Amino acid sequence: MTDDLTLLARVFLARVIEPGDEVAGRWIRERGVHEVVHRLRRAGEALPGISGKRWAGLLARAEQADPRADLTLAQQAGARFVAPGDTEWPTQLDDLGDARPLGLWVRGRPSLRMWALRAVAVVGARACTEYGAHMAATLAAGLAERGWVVVSGGAYGVDGAAHRGALGAGGATVAVLACGVDRPYPRGHTELIGRIAEQGLVVGELPPGEHPTQSRFVLRNRVIAALTRGTVVVEAAHRSGSLVTARAAQRLGRFTMGVPGPATSGLSAGVHELLRGEAVLVTDAAEVVELVGDMGELAPARRGPVLPRDLLEPAARRVLAALPGNRTASPEEVARGAQTSQDEAVARLYELRALGYVERHGDGWKLTRQAMISVQGGRSRR
């Protein structure tokens, strides 16, 4: 459990150091949080690996940092600070190495650690199509119904659809923000993020009051990838931020999945690029769970509709397939085509006549109209 001094030190550093700063992460790993805080508070000698200009910038931030005030603001917003070593800390975030968050601000009642044990990220385009929104919401609802936590970034488009799908199914969802958890972004999702905080969790690395920037969005994605067992991308163009999340998941050894779209859609081009690589194609929640879940959580077998001819015995199906579609055939010809004896062929032909598949014309046999449709359909699938 983090002691009070260490908690204050990490809250202080969260105000001074940008998310994902691997140089600062190395300082903390090699020297400890208290030594790094001491250097910054006392304006001491610059720590290795950065320029004097950048060190001066960190010192300027350190002068303004007030960790006790940040904790008070967080408490007023119903948030808490979870640090590495706390019982609520999701240890899979440690896979980020020196880019691991200094801590996470968490708004909501459930345990982040417990929820992250069974979580899947669903991410994608902000300017998604109706198809993308439908697939994201359906996937998220299906995952929630199976007891999985849906993690996304709270943005417009696929993210919002995924959160709403999970909430609508009465399930669990986590929004990972690129700003303070007390400042919902985008503003148009204020109500949605408030609902997530009530029913799920809102998480972020940045202290209260901090606003999002482009770099913070990109760095936020590594947290989404690390928190979850796998990432599903639903619609993403070639330069989509969702692909950053997917590639972070791949580097971390997590599962990466993609929902295919039309080959002509630019919004699916990034997903298709992933699928040409190491990502796995998925179309519903069952297929996602089969990949990321426990042994035995298999998706149902997929097959086309069962036709009446599929219910015939194999020998009868062979005789039916041996009949030509446009003329009468003799029993000898049918037997040769079915690779059976003439007596067996005749017996099966009478059986097929009783079922309405064939009719007798003198000494020959011919398919009925119903059988012609069935046989042609079967041949087209082979």
CSV table of C-alpha atoms in Angstrom, one decimal:
chain,number,residue,atom,x,y,z
A,1,MET,CA,0.0,0.0,0.0
A,2,THR,CA,1.3,3.5,-0.9
A,3,ASP,CA,2.2,5.6,2.2
A,4,ASP,CA,1.0,9.2,2.4
A,5,LEU,CA,4.4,10.7,1.5
A,6,THR,CA,4.8,8.5,-1.5
A,7,LEU,CA,1.2,9.2,-2.6
A,8,LEU,CA,1.9,13.0,-2.4
A,9,ALA,CA,5.1,12.5,-4.3
A,10,ARG,CA,3.4,10.7,-7.1
A,11,VAL,CA,0.5,13.2,-7.3
A,12,PHE,CA,3.2,16.0,-7.4
A,13,LEU,CA,5.0,14.2,-10.3
A,14,ALA,CA,1.7,13.7,-12.1
A,15,ARG,CA,1.3,17.4,-12.2
A,16,VAL,CA,4.9,18.1,-13.4
A,17,ILE,CA,5.6,15.2,-15.8
A,18,GLU,CA,3.7,14.5,-19.0
A,19,PRO,CA,2.1,11.0,-19.4
A,20,GLY,CA,4.3,8.4,-21.0
A,21,ASP,CA,7.6,10.2,-20.4
A,22,GLU,CA,10.1,7.3,-20.5
A,23,VAL,CA,13.1,9.4,-19.4
A,24,ALA,CA,11.3,10.5,-16.2
A,25,GLY,CA,10.1,6.9,-15.8
A,26,ARG,CA,13.7,5.8,-15.8
A,27,TRP,CA,14.6,8.4,-13.2
A,28,ILE,CA,11.8,7.0,-10.9
A,29,ARG,CA,12.9,3.4,-11.5
A,30,GLU,CA,16.6,4.1,-10.8
A,31,ARG,CA,16.3,6.8,-8.1
A,32,GLY,CA,12.9,6.5,-6.6
A,33,VAL,CA,10.0,9.0,-6.5
A,34,HIS,CA,11.3,10.9,-3.5
A,35,GLU,CA,14.7,11.6,-5.0
A,36,VAL,CA,13.1,12.9,-8.2
A,37,VAL,CA,10.7,15.1,-6.3
A,38,HIS,CA,13.6,16.4,-4.1
A,39,ARG,CA,15.6,17.5,-7.2
A,40,LEU,CA,12.5,19.2,-8.8
A,41,ARG,CA,11.4,21.0,-5.6
A,42,ARG,CA,14.9,22.2,-4.7
A,43,ALA,CA,15.8,23.2,-8.3
A,44,GLY,CA,18.8,20.9,-8.1
A,45,GLU,CA,21.1,19.7,-10.7
A,46,ALA,CA,19.4,18.4,-13.9
A,47,LEU,CA,18.7,14.7,-14.0
A,48,PRO,CA,20.3,12.9,-16.9
A,49,GLY,CA,18.8,12.4,-20.4
A,50,ILE,CA,17.2,15.9,-21.0
A,51,SER,CA,18.3,19.3,-22.1
A,52,GLY,CA,18.7,22.3,-19.8
A,53,LYS,CA,15.8,24.0,-21.4
A,54,ARG,CA,13.5,21.0,-20.7
A,55,TRP,CA,14.8,20.8,-17.1
A,56,ALA,CA,13.9,24.4,-16.7
A,57,GLY,CA,10.4,23.8,-17.9
A,58,LEU,CA,10.0,21.0,-15.4
A,59,LEU,CA,11.2,23.2,-12.6
A,60,ALA,CA,8.7,25.9,-13.6
A,61,ARG,CA,5.9,23.3,-13.4
A,62,ALA,CA,7.2,22.1,-10.1
A,63,GLU,CA,6.9,25.6,-8.6
A,64,GLN,CA,3.2,25.6,-9.3
A,65,ALA,CA,2.4,22.0,-8.3
A,66,ASP,CA,0.3,21.5,-5.1
A,67,PRO,CA,-0.5,17.8,-4.6
A,68,ARG,CA,-2.7,18.4,-1.6
A,69,ALA,CA,-4.8,20.8,-3.6
A,70,ASP,CA,-5.1,18.2,-6.4
A,71,LEU,CA,-6.2,15.6,-4.0
A,72,THR,CA,-8.9,17.9,-2.7
A,73,LEU,CA,-10.1,18.8,-6.1
A,74,ALA,CA,-10.3,15.1,-7.0
A,75,GLN,CA,-12.2,14.3,-3.9
A,76,GLN,CA,-14.7,17.0,-4.7
A,77,ALA,CA,-15.2,15.4,-8.1
A,78,GLY,CA,-15.6,12.0,-6.6
A,79,ALA,CA,-12.2,10.7,-7.7
A,80,ARG,CA,-9.3,9.0,-6.1
A,81,PHE,CA,-5.6,8.5,-7.0
A,82,VAL,CA,-4.5,4.9,-7.5
A,83,ALA,CA,-0.7,4.4,-7.5
A,84,PRO,CA,1.5,1.4,-8.3
A,85,GLY,CA,1.7,-0.8,-5.3
A,86,ASP,CA,-1.9,0.0,-4.2
A,87,THR,CA,-4.3,-2.9,-3.9
A,88,GLU,CA,-6.4,-1.4,-6.7
A,89,TRP,CA,-3.5,-0.9,-9.1
A,90,PRO,CA,-3.9,-3.1,-12.3
A,91,THR,CA,-0.5,-4.8,-12.5
A,92,GLN,CA,-0.8,-5.3,-16.2
A,93,LEU,CA,0.0,-1.6,-16.6
A,94,ASP,CA,3.5,-2.5,-15.3
A,95,ASP,CA,4.1,-4.0,-18.8
A,96,LEU,CA,4.5,-0.5,-20.1
A,97,GLY,CA,7.9,-0.3,-18.4
A,98,ASP,CA,9.3,3.2,-18.0
A,99,ALA,CA,6.2,4.5,-19.8
A,100,ARG,CA,4.0,3.2,-17.0
A,101,PRO,CA,1.6,5.9,-15.6
A,102,LEU,CA,2.8,7.6,-12.4
A,103,GLY,CA,-0.7,6.8,-11.1
A,104,LEU,CA,-4.3,7.0,-12.3
A,105,TRP,CA,-7.1,9.2,-11.3
A,106,VAL,CA,-10.2,7.0,-10.9
A,107,ARG,CA,-13.8,8.2,-10.7
A,108,GLY,CA,-16.4,5.6,-9.9
A,109,ARG,CA,-17.0,3.0,-7.2
A,110,PRO,CA,-15.8,-0.4,-8.7
A,111,SER,CA,-12.2,-1.7,-8.3
A,112,LEU,CA,-10.2,-0.9,-11.3
A,113,ARG,CA,-7.9,-3.8,-10.7
A,114,MET,CA,-10.7,-6.3,-10.6
A,115,TRP,CA,-12.4,-4.9,-13.6
A,116,ALA,CA,-9.2,-4.9,-15.7
A,117,LEU,CA,-8.8,-8.6,-15.2
A,118,ARG,CA,-11.6,-9.2,-17.6
A,119,ALA,CA,-11.6,-6.2,-20.0
A,120,VAL,CA,-11.6,-5.7,-23.7
A,121,ALA,CA,-11.0,-2.4,-25.6
A,122,VAL,CA,-13.3,-1.4,-28.4
A,123,VAL,CA,-12.0,1.6,-30.3
A,124,GLY,CA,-12.4,3.1,-33.7
A,125,ALA,CA,-13.2,6.2,-35.9
A,126,ARG,CA,-14.7,9.3,-34.4
A,127,ALA,CA,-16.5,10.1,-37.7
A,128,CYS,CA,-17.8,6.6,-38.0
A,129,THR,CA,-20.5,5.4,-40.3
A,130,GLU,CA,-23.9,4.0,-39.1
A,131,TYR,CA,-22.4,0.5,-39.7
A,132,GLY,CA,-19.4,1.3,-37.5
A,133,ALA,CA,-21.6,2.6,-34.7
A,134,HIS,CA,-23.9,-0.4,-35.0
A,135,MET,CA,-21.1,-2.9,-34.8
A,136,ALA,CA,-19.4,-1.1,-31.9
A,137,ALA,CA,-22.6,-1.0,-29.9
A,138,THR,CA,-23.6,-4.6,-30.7
A,139,LEU,CA,-20.1,-5.9,-29.8
A,140,ALA,CA,-20.0,-4.0,-26.6
A,141,ALA,CA,-23.5,-5.1,-25.6
A,142,GLY,CA,-22.5,-8.7,-26.3
A,143,LEU,CA,-19.3,-8.5,-24.3
A,144,ALA,CA,-21.2,-6.9,-21.4
A,145,GLU,CA,-23.8,-9.6,-21.4
A,146,ARG,CA,-21.0,-12.2,-21.2
A,147,GLY,CA,-19.5,-10.5,-18.1
A,148,TRP,CA,-16.7,-8.5,-19.9
A,149,VAL,CA,-15.7,-4.9,-19.2
A,150,VAL,CA,-15.7,-2.7,-22.3
A,151,VAL,CA,-12.9,-0.1,-22.3
A,152,SER,CA,-12.8,2.8,-24.7
A,153,GLY,CA,-11.7,6.5,-24.9
A,154,GLY,CA,-15.0,8.3,-24.4
A,155,ALA,CA,-14.8,10.1,-27.8
A,156,TYR,CA,-17.4,10.6,-30.4
A,157,GLY,CA,-18.1,7.9,-32.9
A,158,VAL,CA,-17.1,4.3,-32.2
A,159,ASP,CA,-16.0,5.0,-28.6
A,160,GLY,CA,-19.3,6.5,-27.6
A,161,ALA,CA,-21.2,3.8,-29.3
A,162,ALA,CA,-19.2,1.1,-27.4
A,163,HIS,CA,-19.8,2.8,-24.1
A,164,ARG,CA,-23.5,3.1,-24.8
A,165,GLY,CA,-23.8,-0.5,-25.9
A,166,ALA,CA,-22.3,-1.7,-22.7
A,167,LEU,CA,-24.4,0.6,-20.5
A,168,GLY,CA,-27.6,-0.3,-22.4
A,169,ALA,CA,-26.9,-4.0,-21.7
A,170,GLY,CA,-26.6,-3.2,-18.0
A,171,GLY,CA,-22.9,-4.0,-18.2
A,172,ALA,CA,-19.5,-2.5,-17.1
A,173,THR,CA,-17.6,0.1,-19.1
A,174,VAL,CA,-14.4,2.2,-18.5
A,175,ALA,CA,-13.7,5.5,-20.2
A,176,VAL,CA,-10.0,6.4,-20.3
A,177,LEU,CA,-9.7,10.1,-20.8
A,178,ALA,CA,-6.8,12.3,-22.1
A,179,CYS,CA,-7.7,15.1,-19.6
A,180,GLY,CA,-8.6,15.4,-16.0
A,181,VAL,CA,-11.4,13.1,-14.9
A,182,ASP,CA,-13.3,16.2,-13.5
A,183,ARG,CA,-13.4,17.7,-17.1
A,184,PRO,CA,-15.4,15.5,-19.4
A,185,TYR,CA,-14.2,15.7,-23.0
A,186,PRO,CA,-15.6,16.0,-25.5
A,187,ARG,CA,-18.2,18.4,-24.0
A,188,GLY,CA,-20.9,16.8,-26.0
A,189,HIS,CA,-20.3,13.6,-24.0
A,190,THR,CA,-20.6,15.2,-20.6
A,191,GLU,CA,-23.9,13.4,-19.8
A,192,LEU,CA,-22.4,10.1,-21.2
A,193,ILE,CA,-19.2,10.3,-19.1
A,194,GLY,CA,-21.3,11.2,-16.1
A,195,ARG,CA,-23.3,8.1,-16.6
A,196,ILE,CA,-20.2,6.0,-17.0
A,197,ALA,CA,-18.9,7.4,-13.7
A,198,GLU,CA,-22.1,6.3,-12.0
A,199,GLN,CA,-22.3,2.8,-13.6
A,200,GLY,CA,-18.7,2.2,-14.4
A,201,LEU,CA,-15.3,4.0,-14.1
A,202,VAL,CA,-13.7,7.1,-15.6
A,203,VAL,CA,-9.9,7.0,-15.6
A,204,GLY,CA,-7.1,9.3,-16.6
A,205,GLU,CA,-3.4,10.0,-15.9
A,206,LEU,CA,-3.8,13.8,-15.8
A,207,PRO,CA,-4.6,15.7,-12.6
A,208,PRO,CA,-7.8,17.6,-12.1
A,209,GLY,CA,-8.5,20.5,-14.4
A,210,GLU,CA,-6.0,19.4,-17.1
A,211,HIS,CA,-7.1,19.7,-20.7
A,212,PRO,CA,-6.5,17.3,-23.6
A,213,THR,CA,-3.9,17.8,-26.4
A,214,GLN,CA,-3.1,15.8,-29.5
A,215,SER,CA,-0.1,14.2,-27.8
A,216,ARG,CA,-2.1,13.3,-24.7
A,217,PHE,CA,-4.7,11.6,-26.9
A,218,VAL,CA,-2.0,9.5,-28.5
A,219,LEU,CA,-0.3,8.6,-25.2
A,220,ARG,CA,-3.7,7.8,-23.6
A,221,ASN,CA,-4.1,5.0,-26.0
A,222,ARG,CA,-1.2,3.0,-24.5
A,223,VAL,CA,-3.2,2.8,-21.2
A,224,ILE,CA,-6.3,1.5,-23.0
A,225,ALA,CA,-4.1,-1.2,-24.6
A,226,ALA,CA,-2.3,-2.2,-21.4
A,227,LEU,CA,-5.4,-2.3,-19.3
A,228,THR,CA,-7.2,-4.9,-21.5
A,229,ARG,CA,-6.7,-8.4,-22.7
A,230,GLY,CA,-7.2,-7.4,-26.3
A,231,THR,CA,-8.2,-4.5,-28.5
A,232,VAL,CA,-11.0,-4.6,-31.2
A,233,VAL,CA,-10.8,-1.9,-33.9
A,234,VAL,CA,-14.1,-1.0,-35.5
A,235,GLU,CA,-13.6,1.3,-38.5
A,236,ALA,CA,-10.3,3.2,-38.7
A,237,ALA,CA,-8.6,5.1,-41.5
A,238,HIS,CA,-4.9,4.6,-42.3
A,239,ARG,CA,-3.8,7.3,-39.9
A,240,SER,CA,-6.4,6.7,-37.2
A,241,GLY,CA,-5.5,7.0,-33.5
A,242,SER,CA,-7.2,3.7,-33.0
A,243,LEU,CA,-4.4,2.0,-34.9
A,244,VAL,CA,-2.0,3.5,-32.3
A,245,THR,CA,-4.0,1.6,-29.6
A,246,ALA,CA,-3.9,-1.6,-31.7
A,247,ARG,CA,-0.2,-1.4,-32.3
A,248,ALA,CA,0.5,-0.7,-28.6
A,249,ALA,CA,-1.6,-3.8,-27.8
A,250,GLN,CA,0.6,-5.8,-30.2
A,251,ARG,CA,3.8,-4.6,-28.7
A,252,LEU,CA,2.5,-5.6,-25.2
A,253,GLY,CA,1.5,-9.1,-26.4
A,254,ARG,CA,-2.2,-8.4,-26.2
A,255,PHE,CA,-4.7,-9.7,-28.7
A,256,THR,CA,-5.5,-7.4,-31.6
A,257,MET,CA,-8.8,-7.8,-33.5
A,258,GLY,CA,-10.5,-6.0,-36.3
A,259,VAL,CA,-14.1,-5.8,-37.6
A,260,PRO,CA,-14.0,-5.8,-41.4
A,261,GLY,CA,-15.9,-3.3,-43.5
A,262,PRO,CA,-16.5,-2.6,-47.2
A,263,ALA,CA,-13.4,-2.9,-49.3
A,264,THR,CA,-14.2,0.5,-50.8
A,265,SER,CA,-14.5,2.3,-47.5
A,266,GLY,CA,-11.6,4.5,-46.5
A,267,LEU,CA,-12.8,4.3,-42.9
A,268,SER,CA,-12.1,0.6,-42.9
A,269,ALA,CA,-8.8,0.8,-44.7
A,270,GLY,CA,-6.8,0.9,-41.5
A,271,VAL,CA,-8.7,-2.1,-40.1
A,272,HIS,CA,-8.0,-4.1,-43.2
A,273,GLU,CA,-4.3,-3.2,-43.0
A,274,LEU,CA,-4.3,-4.6,-39.5
A,275,LEU,CA,-6.1,-7.8,-40.6
A,276,ARG,CA,-3.4,-8.3,-43.3
A,277,GLY,CA,-0.9,-8.4,-40.5
A,278,GLU,CA,-1.3,-10.1,-37.1
A,279,ALA,CA,-4.8,-9.0,-36.2
A,280,VAL,CA,-7.7,-11.5,-36.0
A,281,LEU,CA,-10.9,-10.9,-37.9
A,282,VAL,CA,-14.0,-10.8,-35.6
A,283,THR,CA,-17.6,-10.2,-36.3
A,284,ASP,CA,-19.3,-10.5,-32.9
A,285,ALA,CA,-18.8,-10.7,-29.2
A,286,ALA,CA,-18.6,-14.5,-29.2
A,287,GLU,CA,-15.6,-14.5,-31.5
A,288,VAL,CA,-13.9,-11.9,-29.3
A,289,VAL,CA,-14.4,-13.9,-26.2
A,290,GLU,CA,-13.2,-17.1,-27.9
A,291,LEU,CA,-9.9,-15.3,-28.5
A,292,VAL,CA,-9.4,-13.4,-25.2
A,293,GLY,CA,-11.4,-15.6,-22.8
A,294,ASP,CA,-10.7,-18.8,-20.9
A,295,MET,CA,-10.2,-22.2,-22.5
A,296,GLY,CA,-13.6,-23.6,-23.6
A,297,GLU,CA,-15.3,-20.2,-24.3
A,298,LEU,CA,-15.8,-21.0,-27.9
A,299,ALA,CA,-17.9,-19.2,-30.5
A,300,PRO,CA,-20.7,-21.2,-32.0
A,301,ALA,CA,-19.9,-23.0,-35.3
A,302,ARG,CA,-20.9,-20.9,-38.3
A,303,ARG,CA,-22.9,-22.5,-41.2
A,304,GLY,CA,-25.4,-21.5,-43.8
A,305,PRO,CA,-29.1,-22.3,-43.7
A,306,VAL,CA,-30.1,-26.0,-43.7
A,307,LEU,CA,-31.8,-27.0,-46.9
A,308,PRO,CA,-34.2,-30.0,-47.2
A,309,ARG,CA,-31.7,-31.9,-49.3
A,310,ASP,CA,-29.1,-31.6,-46.4
A,311,LEU,CA,-31.4,-33.9,-44.4
A,312,LEU,CA,-31.2,-36.8,-46.9
A,313,GLU,CA,-29.0,-39.8,-46.3
A,314,PRO,CA,-25.6,-39.6,-48.0
A,315,ALA,CA,-26.5,-42.4,-50.5
A,316,ALA,CA,-29.7,-40.6,-51.4
A,317,ARG,CA,-27.9,-37.3,-51.9
A,318,ARG,CA,-25.4,-38.9,-54.2
A,319,VAL,CA,-28.2,-40.4,-56.4
A,320,LEU,CA,-30.0,-37.0,-56.4
A,321,ALA,CA,-26.8,-35.3,-57.5
A,322,ALA,CA,-26.2,-37.8,-60.3
A,323,LEU,CA,-29.4,-36.9,-62.1
A,324,PRO,CA,-28.9,-34.4,-64.9
A,325,GLY,CA,-30.8,-31.1,-64.6
A,326,ASN,CA,-32.3,-30.9,-68.1
A,327,ARG,CA,-33.3,-34.4,-69.2
A,328,THR,CA,-34.4,-37.9,-68.2
A,329,ALA,CA,-31.7,-40.5,-67.2
A,330,SER,CA,-31.8,-44.3,-67.1
A,331,PRO,CA,-31.2,-46.2,-63.8
A,332,GLU,CA,-27.9,-47.4,-65.3
A,333,GLU,CA,-26.7,-43.8,-66.0
A,334,VAL,CA,-27.7,-42.7,-62.5
A,335,ALA,CA,-25.9,-45.7,-60.9
A,336,ARG,CA,-22.7,-44.8,-62.7
A,337,GLY,CA,-22.9,-41.2,-61.7
A,338,ALA,CA,-23.6,-42.1,-58.0
A,339,GLN,CA,-20.9,-44.8,-58.1
A,340,THR,CA,-23.3,-47.4,-56.8
A,341,SER,CA,-25.2,-50.5,-58.0
A,342,GLN,CA,-28.2,-50.2,-60.3
A,343,ASP,CA,-30.4,-51.9,-57.6
A,344,GLU,CA,-29.3,-49.4,-55.0
A,345,ALA,CA,-29.8,-46.5,-57.4
A,346,VAL,CA,-33.4,-47.7,-58.2
A,347,ALA,CA,-34.2,-48.1,-54.5
A,348,ARG,CA,-33.0,-44.6,-53.8
A,349,LEU,CA,-34.9,-43.2,-56.7
A,350,TYR,CA,-38.2,-44.5,-55.4
A,351,GLU,CA,-37.3,-43.0,-52.0
A,352,LEU,CA,-36.6,-39.7,-53.6
A,353,ARG,CA,-39.9,-39.9,-55.6
A,354,ALA,CA,-41.8,-40.3,-52.3
A,355,LEU,CA,-40.1,-37.1,-51.0
A,356,GLY,CA,-41.0,-35.2,-54.2
A,357,TYR,CA,-37.5,-34.9,-55.6
A,358,VAL,CA,-37.8,-37.0,-58.7
A,359,GLU,CA,-40.5,-38.4,-61.1
A,360,ARG,CA,-40.5,-41.4,-63.3
A,361,HIS,CA,-40.9,-41.0,-67.1
A,362,GLY,CA,-41.3,-44.4,-68.7
A,363,ASP,CA,-38.0,-46.3,-68.0
A,364,GLY,CA,-36.2,-43.1,-67.0
A,365,TRP,CA,-36.1,-40.7,-64.1
A,366,LYS,CA,-36.1,-36.9,-64.0
A,367,LEU,CA,-35.7,-34.2,-61.4
A,368,THR,CA,-38.8,-32.3,-60.3
A,369,ARG,CA,-38.7,-28.5,-60.4
A,370,GLN,CA,-38.3,-28.4,-56.5
A,371,ALA,CA,-35.3,-30.7,-56.8
A,372,MET,CA,-33.6,-28.8,-59.6
A,373,ILE,CA,-33.6,-25.6,-57.4
A,374,SER,CA,-32.1,-27.6,-54.5
A,375,VAL,CA,-29.5,-29.4,-56.5
A,376,GLN,CA,-28.4,-26.2,-58.3
A,377,GLY,CA,-28.1,-24.4,-55.0
A,378,GLY,CA,-26.0,-27.2,-53.6
A,379,ARG,CA,-23.7,-27.3,-56.6
A,380,SER,CA,-23.1,-23.5,-56.5
A,381,ARG,CA,-21.8,-23.7,-52.9
A,382,ARG,CA,-19.2,-26.3,-53.8
